[in-house]
């Protein structure tokens, strides 16, 4: 047994004080939201303790369908037994040992509440950009986030926050006392010290479970920092590479880090279901990679200056900027309705002119581009490997097909990098005179700004392989002298009832907004998961209705699920993970999920409470990567 630490050894703000601090009751803490179309299928359990174990709720989270019912609040309280707390028994580092012992030595719950809230006041504000899903603690009555970073001296620094004061005190207890410790010291701590400190006497079991979940998440983050994921651990993850036309084992440039760029929307009209499919799919890619332990930087651009935007704005009698901003806001609302997490960066073309003109200037100086009459063009035949992505031949193809052939072009296939200004059109200054960028250069410049010269993943829609992505490769590699992208991914189109590609230019599209008038965003997302992403998807009202029915049955199977621990093994969960690791096969992943929900119904009818709870918990956990 280690030596005990007395209350006088604790920091001043943890010692008993005479001033009373108001206490926020558990009734004031925030509760998770249950979607309106799910609420009638998922009831809140009674106040009796839930059985141990819990899997369907976990899989839903990987799919982004992660809202779930609250676990039961029991009325039982754990009686505090006052005793000196041994640092050695619980593996506590000195600072945490002093604070825990000080709390244990206090005579009553009221004073422990006071000290927890005093501790919460010492917690530094957590930046909003760290309050992301992967930092959110599951199973808490309040919203709690924690993050970890490794310092140069080998110690760990934590940050954390909670929207409830009492929970914030517990966050502060761990964040302040474990920051500055080594990963080995943190791994040695036994979370049961919280009960010996007397804290559990002042908390509901719901918050107590939340504390253990927080401690578990903090340890997971420390383990990732201390032992970065090696490529051998993710050999099972295979992705179809458009460049090689085959599935490849996914290997990143930097172990444990993924740099991903996806071409965004040209914002001149409302988004249609084709855009929705690309949004949802790459949201799932980012979620699943983070689930596998990768640190993902996800960039998706916004094209806010383009011929179509200019034409539409002139027709509407507004400026191109006003139209683009309004449509960008509508796009963001649609993405949010579909359950998509915003990318880490969403740069606009209009705000990236410095990077664009700098890259164009480099291409001119390297003789890969030439200027004439205020325009600048890329010399396609100067780039010897042109066509390797699309497998196209320059004979009969025009790389610069989006622009009219001008008399200053040396060859028909040369594409424009910079357009000279026209009357009444937006323009920016450049070494070649006022103008605006061509279609392709914008992505090369923005990708380099946020992700560097080489990307792990570049994605987009099927119509971007040629000429857009082919031209991106040419201009980026010519300017930077390095391979542009390791893995190219393309999500197939949604086709209209006439089996034509859904397109604004063809006028045969169905907007996301129109579909959301009839179906909840989660239903649309579930519908988009029902087809392999590289295969064209035929739009169908019947398929949407079927997706709604399947999703509601899935939620119905979770009725009565609590917040218990999931069991160690689950055959359907293994199938789900294997499917997602096989080129993001959402079809078979969802099939495994549906099979698991059927088993849940049988377990509940057979009164197998503990096994039901455990498997229900799996559903929540494994669906997080798919939104």
Coordinates of C-alpha atoms in Angstrom, one line a residue:
X1 CA 0.0 0.0 0.0
X2 CA 1.3 3.5 -0.8
X3 CA 1.5 6.3 1.6
X4 CA -1.7 8.4 2.1
X5 CA -1.9 12.0 1.0
X6 CA -3.6 14.4 3.4
X7 CA -5.9 17.3 2.7
X8 CA -3.3 19.8 3.6
X9 CA -1.1 18.6 0.7
X10 CA -3.8 19.4 -1.8
X11 CA -3.7 22.6 -3.9
X12 CA -5.3 25.6 -2.2
X13 CA -8.4 25.7 -4.4
X14 CA -9.3 22.1 -3.4
X15 CA -9.0 22.7 0.4
X16 CA -12.3 23.1 2.3
X17 CA -13.7 26.7 2.1
X18 CA -16.5 28.3 4.0
X19 CA -18.1 29.9 0.9
X20 CA -21.0 28.0 -0.5
X21 CA -21.3 27.7 -4.3
X22 CA -24.7 27.0 -6.0
X23 CA -25.0 23.5 -7.4
X24 CA -26.5 22.7 -10.7
X25 CA -28.8 19.7 -10.4
X26 CA -28.8 16.8 -12.8
X27 CA -32.1 18.0 -14.1
X28 CA -30.4 21.0 -15.5
X29 CA -27.9 19.1 -17.6
X30 CA -28.3 18.8 -21.4
X31 CA -29.8 15.6 -22.8
X32 CA -29.1 14.0 -26.2
X33 CA -31.7 14.6 -28.8
X34 CA -33.8 11.8 -30.2
X35 CA -34.9 12.4 -33.9
X36 CA -38.6 13.0 -34.2
X37 CA -39.1 10.0 -36.4
X38 CA -37.3 7.8 -34.0
X39 CA -38.8 9.0 -30.7
X40 CA -42.0 7.0 -31.1
X41 CA -40.0 3.8 -31.5
X42 CA -37.4 4.3 -28.7
X43 CA -38.8 4.7 -25.2
X44 CA -36.9 5.9 -22.2
X45 CA -36.2 3.0 -19.8
X46 CA -37.6 2.9 -16.3
X47 CA -35.5 3.9 -13.3
X48 CA -34.5 0.4 -12.5
X49 CA -30.8 -0.5 -13.3
X50 CA -30.2 -1.6 -16.9
X51 CA -28.6 -5.0 -17.5
X52 CA -24.9 -5.1 -18.1
X53 CA -23.8 -5.3 -21.8
X54 CA -25.0 -3.2 -24.8
X55 CA -24.2 -3.3 -30.0
X56 CA -26.9 -1.9 -32.5
X57 CA -26.5 1.7 -31.1
X58 CA -22.8 1.6 -31.9
X59 CA -23.0 0.7 -35.6
X60 CA -25.5 3.5 -36.2
X61 CA -22.9 6.0 -35.0
X62 CA -20.4 4.8 -37.7
X63 CA -23.1 5.5 -40.3
X64 CA -23.7 8.9 -38.8
X65 CA -27.1 7.8 -37.5
X66 CA -25.8 8.1 -33.9
X67 CA -28.6 9.7 -31.9
X68 CA -29.7 7.3 -29.3
X69 CA -31.9 7.1 -26.2
X70 CA -30.6 8.1 -22.8
X71 CA -29.6 5.3 -20.4
X72 CA -31.7 4.9 -17.3
X73 CA -31.1 7.0 -14.3
X74 CA -31.2 4.8 -11.2
X75 CA -32.3 6.2 -7.9
X76 CA -29.6 4.2 -6.1
X77 CA -26.8 6.1 -4.5
X78 CA -23.4 4.8 -3.4
X79 CA -22.7 5.4 0.2
X80 CA -19.4 7.2 0.8
X81 CA -17.0 5.5 3.2
X82 CA -14.5 8.1 4.4
X83 CA -11.0 6.8 4.2
X84 CA -7.6 8.0 3.3
X85 CA -7.0 7.4 -0.4
X86 CA -3.8 5.5 -1.2
X87 CA -1.9 6.8 -4.3
X88 CA -0.2 3.4 -4.7
X89 CA -3.4 1.4 -4.7
X90 CA -4.9 3.3 -7.6
X91 CA -1.7 4.2 -9.5
X92 CA -2.3 7.9 -9.0
X93 CA 0.4 10.5 -10.0
X94 CA 1.1 13.0 -7.1
X95 CA -1.2 15.8 -8.3
X96 CA -4.2 13.6 -8.8
X97 CA -3.5 11.7 -5.6
X98 CA -3.4 15.0 -3.6
X99 CA -6.7 16.2 -5.1
X100 CA -8.5 12.9 -4.8
X101 CA -7.4 12.5 -1.1
X102 CA -8.5 16.1 -0.4
X103 CA -11.9 15.4 -1.8
X104 CA -12.1 12.1 0.2
X105 CA -11.3 13.9 3.4
X106 CA -14.1 16.4 3.1
X107 CA -17.0 15.8 5.6
X108 CA -20.0 15.9 3.2
X109 CA -21.2 15.9 -0.4
X110 CA -22.0 19.6 -0.3
X111 CA -18.3 20.5 0.2
X112 CA -17.2 18.1 -2.5
X113 CA -19.6 19.8 -4.8
X114 CA -18.1 23.1 -3.9
X115 CA -14.6 22.0 -4.6
X116 CA -15.5 20.4 -7.9
X117 CA -17.0 23.6 -9.1
X118 CA -14.0 25.6 -7.9
X119 CA -11.9 23.1 -9.9
X120 CA -14.2 23.8 -13.0
X121 CA -13.4 27.5 -12.7
X122 CA -9.7 26.7 -13.2
X123 CA -10.3 24.9 -16.5
X124 CA -9.2 26.8 -19.6
X125 CA -11.7 27.3 -22.4
X126 CA -11.5 24.5 -25.0
X127 CA -11.3 25.8 -28.6
X128 CA -14.4 25.1 -30.7
X129 CA -12.3 23.4 -33.4
X130 CA -11.5 20.7 -30.9
X131 CA -15.2 20.0 -30.1
X132 CA -15.6 17.5 -32.8
X133 CA -17.3 14.1 -32.8
X134 CA -14.1 12.1 -32.2
X135 CA -13.5 14.1 -29.0
X136 CA -17.0 13.7 -27.7
X137 CA -17.4 11.4 -24.7
X138 CA -20.2 8.8 -25.2
X139 CA -22.8 7.9 -22.5
X140 CA -22.8 11.2 -20.6
X141 CA -25.9 13.1 -19.5
X142 CA -24.2 16.3 -20.5
X143 CA -22.1 17.1 -23.6
X144 CA -18.4 16.5 -22.7
X145 CA -15.4 16.8 -25.0
X146 CA -11.7 15.9 -24.3
X147 CA -8.6 16.0 -26.5
X148 CA -4.9 15.1 -26.0
X149 CA -1.6 16.3 -27.4
X150 CA 1.9 15.0 -26.9
X151 CA 4.5 17.6 -25.9
X152 CA 8.2 17.6 -26.9
X153 CA 9.2 16.4 -23.4
X154 CA 7.1 13.3 -23.8
X155 CA 4.3 14.4 -21.5
X156 CA 0.6 14.7 -22.4
X157 CA -1.5 17.9 -22.3
X158 CA -5.3 17.5 -22.1
X159 CA -8.1 19.9 -22.9
X160 CA -11.7 19.4 -22.1
X161 CA -15.1 21.0 -21.5
X162 CA -18.7 20.2 -20.5
X163 CA -22.0 22.1 -20.8
X164 CA -22.9 21.1 -17.2
X165 CA -21.1 22.6 -14.2
X166 CA -20.8 19.4 -12.2
X167 CA -19.6 17.4 -15.1
X168 CA -17.2 20.2 -15.9
X169 CA -15.7 19.7 -12.4
X170 CA -15.0 16.1 -13.2
X171 CA -13.5 17.0 -16.5
X172 CA -11.3 19.5 -14.8
X173 CA -10.2 16.9 -12.2
X174 CA -8.8 14.7 -14.9
X175 CA -7.6 17.4 -17.4
X176 CA -5.7 19.4 -14.8
X177 CA -4.3 16.5 -12.8
X178 CA -3.2 14.3 -15.7
X179 CA -1.8 17.0 -17.9
X180 CA 2.0 17.0 -17.5
X181 CA 2.1 13.2 -16.9
X182 CA 3.7 10.7 -19.2
X183 CA 1.6 8.2 -21.1
X184 CA 2.9 5.4 -18.8
X185 CA 1.8 7.3 -15.7
X186 CA -1.7 7.9 -17.2
X187 CA -2.0 4.2 -18.2
X188 CA -1.3 3.2 -14.6
X189 CA -4.3 5.1 -13.2
X190 CA -7.2 3.0 -12.1
X191 CA -10.4 5.0 -12.6
X192 CA -12.0 3.3 -9.5
X193 CA -10.2 6.0 -7.5
X194 CA -13.2 8.2 -8.1
X195 CA -15.4 6.1 -5.8
X196 CA -12.7 6.0 -3.1
X197 CA -12.6 9.8 -3.3
X198 CA -16.2 10.0 -2.3
X199 CA -17.3 11.7 -5.6
X200 CA -19.7 8.9 -6.5
X201 CA -21.8 9.7 -3.5
X202 CA -22.6 13.1 -4.9
X203 CA -23.4 11.8 -8.5
X204 CA -26.0 9.9 -10.2
X205 CA -24.9 6.6 -11.8
X206 CA -25.4 8.2 -15.2
X207 CA -22.7 10.8 -14.5
X208 CA -20.6 8.1 -12.9
X209 CA -20.7 6.1 -16.1
X210 CA -19.9 9.2 -18.0
X211 CA -16.8 9.7 -15.8
X212 CA -15.5 6.2 -16.7
X213 CA -16.3 6.8 -20.4
X214 CA -14.3 10.0 -20.3
X215 CA -11.4 8.3 -18.6
X216 CA -11.5 5.5 -21.2
X217 CA -11.5 8.0 -24.1
X218 CA -8.6 9.9 -22.6
X219 CA -6.6 6.7 -22.3
X220 CA -7.4 5.8 -25.9
X221 CA -6.2 9.2 -27.1
X222 CA -3.0 8.8 -25.1
X223 CA -2.4 5.3 -26.5
X224 CA -2.7 6.7 -30.1
X225 CA -0.2 9.5 -29.2
X226 CA 2.2 7.1 -27.6
X227 CA 2.0 4.4 -30.3
X228 CA 1.1 5.9 -33.7
X229 CA -0.9 3.5 -35.8
X230 CA 1.4 1.6 -38.1
X231 CA 0.4 0.8 -41.7
X232 CA 0.5 -2.9 -40.9
X233 CA -2.5 -2.4 -38.6
X234 CA -4.7 -1.2 -41.4
X235 CA -3.6 -3.6 -44.2
X236 CA -7.2 -4.8 -44.4
X237 CA -8.3 -1.3 -45.6
X238 CA -8.5 -1.4 -49.4
X239 CA -9.6 1.5 -51.6
X240 CA -10.3 1.4 -55.4
X241 CA -7.9 3.8 -57.0
X242 CA -9.2 5.3 -60.3
X243 CA -5.6 5.8 -61.4
X244 CA -4.7 2.1 -61.3
X245 CA -8.3 0.8 -61.9
X246 CA -8.0 -1.6 -59.0
X247 CA -8.3 -1.9 -55.2
X248 CA -5.1 -1.1 -53.4
X249 CA -4.0 -1.5 -49.8
X250 CA -4.3 2.0 -48.3
X251 CA -1.0 3.5 -47.2
X252 CA -0.6 7.1 -46.3
X253 CA 2.4 9.4 -46.9
X254 CA 2.7 10.0 -43.1
X255 CA 1.8 7.2 -40.7
X256 CA -1.5 7.8 -39.1
X257 CA -2.3 11.0 -41.1
X258 CA -4.7 11.4 -44.0
X259 CA -4.8 14.5 -46.3
X260 CA -8.0 14.4 -48.3
X261 CA -9.3 16.9 -50.8
X262 CA -12.7 16.7 -52.5
X263 CA -14.0 18.9 -55.3
X264 CA -17.0 20.9 -54.0
X265 CA -20.0 22.5 -55.6
X266 CA -20.2 25.3 -58.0
X267 CA -22.8 27.4 -56.1
X268 CA -25.2 28.9 -58.6
X269 CA -28.3 26.8 -57.8
X270 CA -29.7 24.5 -55.1
X271 CA -27.9 21.2 -54.8
X272 CA -29.4 18.0 -56.2
X273 CA -29.2 14.3 -55.2
X274 CA -26.1 13.8 -57.2
X275 CA -24.3 16.4 -55.0
X276 CA -25.9 14.7 -52.0
X277 CA -24.4 11.4 -52.9
X278 CA -20.9 12.9 -53.1
X279 CA -21.3 14.8 -49.9
X280 CA -22.6 11.8 -47.9
X281 CA -20.0 9.4 -49.3
X282 CA -16.9 11.4 -48.6
X283 CA -18.3 12.3 -45.2
X284 CA -18.5 8.5 -44.6
X285 CA -14.9 8.1 -45.8
X286 CA -13.6 10.8 -43.4
X287 CA -15.6 9.3 -40.5
X288 CA -14.4 5.7 -41.1
X289 CA -10.8 6.8 -41.5
X290 CA -11.0 8.6 -38.1
X291 CA -12.7 5.5 -36.7
X292 CA -9.6 3.6 -37.8
X293 CA -7.5 6.0 -35.8
X294 CA -6.3 8.3 -38.5
X295 CA -5.9 12.0 -38.1
X296 CA -7.8 13.3 -41.1
X297 CA -7.6 16.7 -42.6
X298 CA -10.6 17.0 -45.0
X299 CA -10.7 20.0 -47.4
X300 CA -13.6 20.6 -49.8
X301 CA -13.6 23.8 -51.9
X302 CA -16.4 26.1 -52.8
X303 CA -16.4 27.4 -56.4
X304 CA -17.9 30.8 -56.0
X305 CA -16.8 32.4 -59.3
X306 CA -17.6 30.7 -62.6
X307 CA -19.3 31.3 -65.9
X308 CA -22.5 29.8 -64.7
X309 CA -22.6 31.9 -61.6
X310 CA -22.0 35.1 -63.6
X311 CA -24.7 34.2 -66.1
X312 CA -27.3 33.2 -63.4
X313 CA -26.5 36.4 -61.3
X314 CA -27.0 38.6 -64.4
X315 CA -30.4 36.9 -65.1
X316 CA -31.4 37.5 -61.5
X317 CA -30.2 41.1 -61.3
X318 CA -27.8 40.5 -58.4
X319 CA -24.0 40.4 -58.1
X320 CA -22.2 37.1 -58.6
X321 CA -20.9 37.3 -55.1
X322 CA -24.4 37.8 -53.6
X323 CA -25.7 34.8 -55.5
X324 CA -22.8 32.6 -54.6
X325 CA -23.0 33.4 -50.9
X326 CA -26.7 32.7 -50.8
X327 CA -26.3 29.4 -52.6
X328 CA -23.4 28.5 -50.4
X329 CA -25.6 28.9 -47.3
X330 CA -28.3 26.7 -48.9
X331 CA -25.7 24.1 -49.7
X332 CA -24.5 24.1 -46.0
X333 CA -28.1 23.7 -44.8
X334 CA -28.6 20.7 -47.1
X335 CA -25.4 19.1 -46.0
X336 CA -26.3 19.6 -42.3
X337 CA -29.8 18.0 -43.0
X338 CA -28.0 15.0 -44.4
X339 CA -26.0 14.5 -41.3
X340 CA -22.7 15.5 -42.9
X341 CA -19.9 16.8 -40.6
X342 CA -18.4 20.0 -42.1
X343 CA -15.0 19.6 -43.7
X344 CA -12.0 20.9 -41.7
X345 CA -11.5 23.6 -44.4
X346 CA -13.9 25.0 -47.1
X347 CA -11.9 27.5 -49.0
X348 CA -13.5 29.8 -51.6
X349 CA -12.0 30.4 -55.0
X350 CA -12.6 34.2 -54.6
X351 CA -10.5 34.2 -51.5
X352 CA -7.6 32.1 -52.9
X353 CA -6.4 34.5 -55.7
X354 CA -2.9 34.9 -54.2
X355 CA -2.2 31.2 -54.3
X356 CA -3.8 30.8 -57.7
X357 CA -1.8 33.6 -59.4
X358 CA 1.4 32.3 -57.7
X359 CA 1.0 28.8 -59.2
X360 CA 0.1 30.2 -62.6
X361 CA 3.2 32.4 -62.5
X362 CA 5.4 29.3 -61.6
X363 CA 4.0 27.4 -64.6
X364 CA 4.8 30.3 -66.9
X365 CA 8.3 30.6 -65.6
X366 CA 8.8 26.8 -66.0
X367 CA 7.6 27.1 -69.6
X368 CA 4.5 24.9 -68.9
X369 CA 2.3 27.8 -69.6
X370 CA 2.2 30.9 -71.9
X371 CA 0.3 34.2 -71.9
X372 CA -1.5 36.0 -74.7
X373 CA -3.9 38.9 -74.7
X374 CA -4.4 38.7 -70.9
X375 CA -5.1 35.0 -70.9
X376 CA -2.7 32.2 -69.7
X377 CA -2.8 28.7 -71.1
X378 CA -1.2 25.4 -70.1
X379 CA 0.9 23.6 -72.7
X380 CA -0.6 20.1 -72.4
X381 CA 1.8 18.3 -74.7
X382 CA 4.7 19.7 -72.7
X383 CA 3.5 17.5 -69.8
X384 CA 4.5 14.0 -71.1
X385 CA 2.3 11.8 -68.8
X386 CA -0.9 13.7 -69.6
X387 CA -3.9 11.3 -69.8
X388 CA -2.7 8.7 -67.3
X389 CA -5.8 9.1 -65.0
X390 CA -8.5 9.2 -67.7
X391 CA -6.6 6.9 -70.1
X392 CA -7.5 9.4 -72.8
X393 CA -5.6 10.2 -76.0
X394 CA -5.0 13.8 -77.0
X395 CA -6.1 12.9 -80.5
X396 CA -9.7 13.9 -80.7
X397 CA -9.9 15.3 -77.1
X398 CA -9.7 18.8 -76.0
X399 CA -8.4 19.3 -72.5
X400 CA -9.7 22.8 -72.4
X401 CA -13.2 22.0 -73.6
X402 CA -14.9 24.4 -71.1
X403 CA -13.5 27.5 -72.9
X404 CA -13.8 28.7 -76.4
X405 CA -10.8 28.2 -78.6
X406 CA -8.9 31.5 -78.9
X407 CA -6.5 32.6 -81.6
X408 CA -3.7 32.9 -79.0
X409 CA -3.8 29.2 -78.1
X410 CA -0.9 27.2 -79.5
X411 CA -2.9 24.0 -79.6
X412 CA -6.6 23.1 -79.3
X413 CA -6.0 20.9 -76.2
X414 CA -4.3 23.6 -74.2
X415 CA -6.5 24.7 -71.3
X416 CA -6.9 28.1 -69.7
X417 CA -5.3 28.9 -66.4
X418 CA -6.2 32.6 -66.2
X419 CA -9.0 34.5 -68.2
X420 CA -8.7 38.1 -69.0
X421 CA -11.5 40.3 -67.7
X422 CA -14.6 41.0 -69.6
X423 CA -16.9 44.0 -69.2
X424 CA -19.3 43.7 -66.3
X425 CA -17.7 40.5 -64.9
X426 CA -15.8 40.1 -61.6
X427 CA -12.1 40.3 -61.9
X428 CA -8.9 40.4 -59.8
X429 CA -5.4 41.8 -60.5
X430 CA -2.7 39.6 -61.9
X431 CA 0.7 39.9 -63.6
X432 CA -1.2 39.4 -66.9
X433 CA -3.8 42.0 -66.3
X434 CA -7.2 41.9 -64.5
X435 CA -9.1 38.6 -64.8
X436 CA -10.2 35.5 -63.0
X437 CA -8.9 31.9 -62.8
X438 CA -9.8 29.0 -65.1
X439 CA -11.8 26.1 -63.8
X440 CA -8.9 23.7 -63.1
X441 CA -6.2 25.8 -61.4
X442 CA -8.4 26.6 -58.4
X443 CA -8.3 23.1 -56.9
X444 CA -4.5 22.7 -57.4
X445 CA -3.8 25.9 -55.6
X446 CA -6.2 25.4 -52.7
X447 CA -5.1 21.8 -52.2
X448 CA -1.5 22.9 -52.0
X449 CA -2.3 25.7 -49.6
X450 CA -4.1 23.4 -47.0
X451 CA -2.5 20.0 -47.6
X452 CA 0.8 20.4 -49.3
X453 CA 2.1 19.2 -52.7
X454 CA 1.0 15.6 -52.4
X455 CA -2.4 14.3 -51.2
X456 CA -3.3 10.9 -49.8
X457 CA -6.9 11.0 -51.3
X458 CA -8.5 13.2 -53.9
X459 CA -12.2 12.7 -54.6
X460 CA -15.1 14.0 -56.6
X461 CA -17.9 13.1 -58.9
X462 CA -17.6 10.8 -62.0
X463 CA -17.6 13.6 -64.5
X464 CA -14.5 15.1 -63.0
X465 CA -12.0 12.4 -64.1
X466 CA -11.6 14.2 -67.5
X467 CA -10.8 16.9 -68.0
X468 CA -10.8 18.5 -64.5
X469 CA -8.8 16.0 -62.5
X470 CA -6.5 15.1 -65.5
X471 CA -5.7 18.8 -65.8
X472 CA -5.2 19.1 -62.0
X473 CA -2.5 16.4 -62.2
X474 CA -0.7 18.1 -65.1
X475 CA -0.6 21.6 -63.6
X476 CA 0.1 20.5 -60.0
X477 CA 3.0 18.2 -60.9
X478 CA 4.4 20.6 -63.4
X479 CA 4.4 23.4 -60.8
X480 CA 5.5 21.4 -57.8
X481 CA 7.7 18.7 -59.3
X482 CA 6.1 16.0 -57.1
X483 CA 3.3 13.3 -57.4
X484 CA 0.0 15.1 -56.9
X485 CA -2.3 12.4 -55.5
X486 CA -1.7 8.8 -54.2
X487 CA -5.4 7.6 -54.3
X488 CA -8.1 8.9 -56.6
X489 CA -11.7 8.2 -55.7
X490 CA -14.8 9.0 -57.7
X491 CA -18.4 8.6 -56.6
X492 CA -20.8 7.6 -59.4
X493 CA -23.7 9.7 -60.5
X494 CA -27.4 9.6 -59.5
X495 CA -29.5 9.0 -62.6
X496 CA -32.9 10.4 -63.3
X497 CA -35.9 8.2 -64.2
X498 CA -34.9 8.4 -67.8
X499 CA -31.5 6.8 -66.9
X500 CA -29.7 10.1 -67.6
X501 CA -27.1 11.5 -65.3
X502 CA -28.8 14.0 -62.9
X503 CA -27.4 17.4 -63.9
X504 CA -28.3 21.0 -63.5
X505 CA -27.3 21.6 -67.1
X506 CA -29.7 19.0 -68.3
X507 CA -32.5 20.2 -66.1
X508 CA -33.5 16.7 -65.0
X509 CA -32.4 17.0 -61.4
X510 CA -34.3 16.6 -58.1
X511 CA -33.0 19.0 -55.4
X512 CA -32.1 17.8 -52.0
X513 CA -34.5 20.4 -50.7
X514 CA -37.4 18.8 -52.6
X515 CA -36.6 15.3 -51.2
X516 CA -36.3 16.7 -47.7
X517 CA -39.9 17.9 -47.9
X518 CA -41.0 14.3 -48.0
X519 CA -38.3 12.4 -46.1
X520 CA -36.1 13.1 -43.1
X521 CA -32.4 13.7 -43.8
X522 CA -31.4 10.4 -42.1
X523 CA -33.7 8.5 -44.5
X524 CA -32.1 10.2 -47.5
X525 CA -28.7 9.3 -46.1
X526 CA -29.7 5.7 -45.5
X527 CA -31.1 5.6 -49.0
X528 CA -27.8 6.8 -50.5
X529 CA -25.9 4.1 -48.6
X530 CA -28.0 1.4 -50.3
X531 CA -25.9 1.3 -53.5
X532 CA -22.1 0.7 -54.1
X533 CA -20.6 4.1 -54.5
X534 CA -18.8 3.4 -57.8
X535 CA -22.0 2.3 -59.5
X536 CA -24.6 4.7 -60.9
X537 CA -27.7 5.0 -58.7
X538 CA -31.2 5.3 -60.2
X539 CA -33.4 7.8 -58.4
X540 CA -36.6 6.1 -57.2
X541 CA -39.4 7.3 -54.9
X542 CA -40.0 3.6 -54.1
X543 CA -36.4 3.1 -53.0
X544 CA -36.7 6.1 -50.7
X545 CA -39.8 4.8 -49.1
X546 CA -38.2 1.4 -48.7
X547 CA -35.2 3.0 -47.1
X548 CA -37.5 4.8 -44.6
X549 CA -39.2 1.6 -43.7
X550 CA -35.9 -0.2 -43.1
X551 CA -34.5 2.6 -41.0
X552 CA -37.6 2.8 -38.8
X553 CA -37.5 -1.0 -38.3
X554 CA -33.8 -0.6 -37.3
X555 CA -34.7 2.1 -34.7
X556 CA -37.6 0.0 -33.5
X557 CA -35.2 -2.9 -32.7
X558 CA -33.4 -0.6 -30.3
X559 CA -36.4 0.1 -28.2
X560 CA -35.4 -0.3 -24.5
X561 CA -31.6 -0.1 -25.2
X562 CA -29.6 1.5 -22.4
X563 CA -26.1 2.8 -22.1
X564 CA -24.3 -0.5 -21.1
X565 CA -21.0 -1.8 -22.3
X566 CA -21.0 -3.8 -25.5
X567 CA -19.9 -7.4 -25.5
X568 CA -16.4 -8.4 -26.8
X569 CA -17.5 -10.3 -29.9
X570 CA -20.3 -9.8 -32.4
X571 CA -20.3 -11.6 -35.7
X572 CA -22.4 -8.9 -37.4
X573 CA -20.1 -6.1 -36.1
X574 CA -17.1 -7.9 -37.6
X575 CA -19.0 -8.2 -41.0
X576 CA -19.8 -4.5 -40.8
X577 CA -16.1 -3.5 -40.2
X578 CA -14.9 -5.9 -42.9
X579 CA -17.4 -4.5 -45.4
X580 CA -16.4 -0.9 -44.7
X581 CA -12.7 -1.8 -44.9
X582 CA -13.3 -3.3 -48.4
X583 CA -13.5 -0.1 -50.4
X584 CA -16.3 1.4 -48.2
X585 CA -18.9 -1.3 -49.1
X586 CA -21.9 0.3 -47.4
X587 CA -24.3 -2.2 -49.1
X588 CA -22.9 -5.2 -47.1
X589 CA -22.3 -3.0 -44.0
X590 CA -25.9 -2.1 -43.9
X591 CA -26.9 -5.7 -44.5
X592 CA -24.9 -6.7 -41.4
X593 CA -26.6 -4.0 -39.5
X594 CA -30.1 -5.1 -40.6
X595 CA -29.2 -8.7 -39.6
X596 CA -28.2 -7.5 -36.2
X597 CA -31.4 -5.6 -35.7
X598 CA -33.4 -8.7 -36.5
X599 CA -31.5 -10.6 -33.9
X600 CA -32.2 -7.8 -31.4
X601 CA -35.9 -8.2 -31.9
X602 CA -35.6 -11.9 -31.2
X603 CA -33.5 -11.3 -28.1
X604 CA -36.0 -8.8 -26.7
X605 CA -39.0 -11.1 -27.3
X606 CA -37.1 -13.9 -25.6
X607 CA -36.4 -11.8 -22.6
X608 CA -32.6 -12.0 -23.0
X609 CA -32.0 -8.6 -21.4
X610 CA -28.2 -8.6 -20.9
X611 CA -27.4 -10.0 -24.3
X612 CA -29.9 -7.6 -26.0
X613 CA -28.4 -4.6 -24.2
X614 CA -24.9 -5.6 -25.3
X615 CA -25.7 -6.1 -29.0
X616 CA -27.8 -3.0 -29.1
X617 CA -24.7 -1.0 -27.9
X618 CA -22.8 -2.5 -30.8
X619 CA -25.2 -1.0 -33.3
X620 CA -24.5 2.5 -31.9
X621 CA -20.7 2.1 -31.9
X622 CA -20.1 0.6 -35.3
X623 CA -22.4 2.9 -37.2
X624 CA -20.5 6.1 -36.2
X625 CA -18.1 5.9 -39.1
X626 CA -21.0 6.0 -41.6
X627 CA -22.8 8.8 -40.0

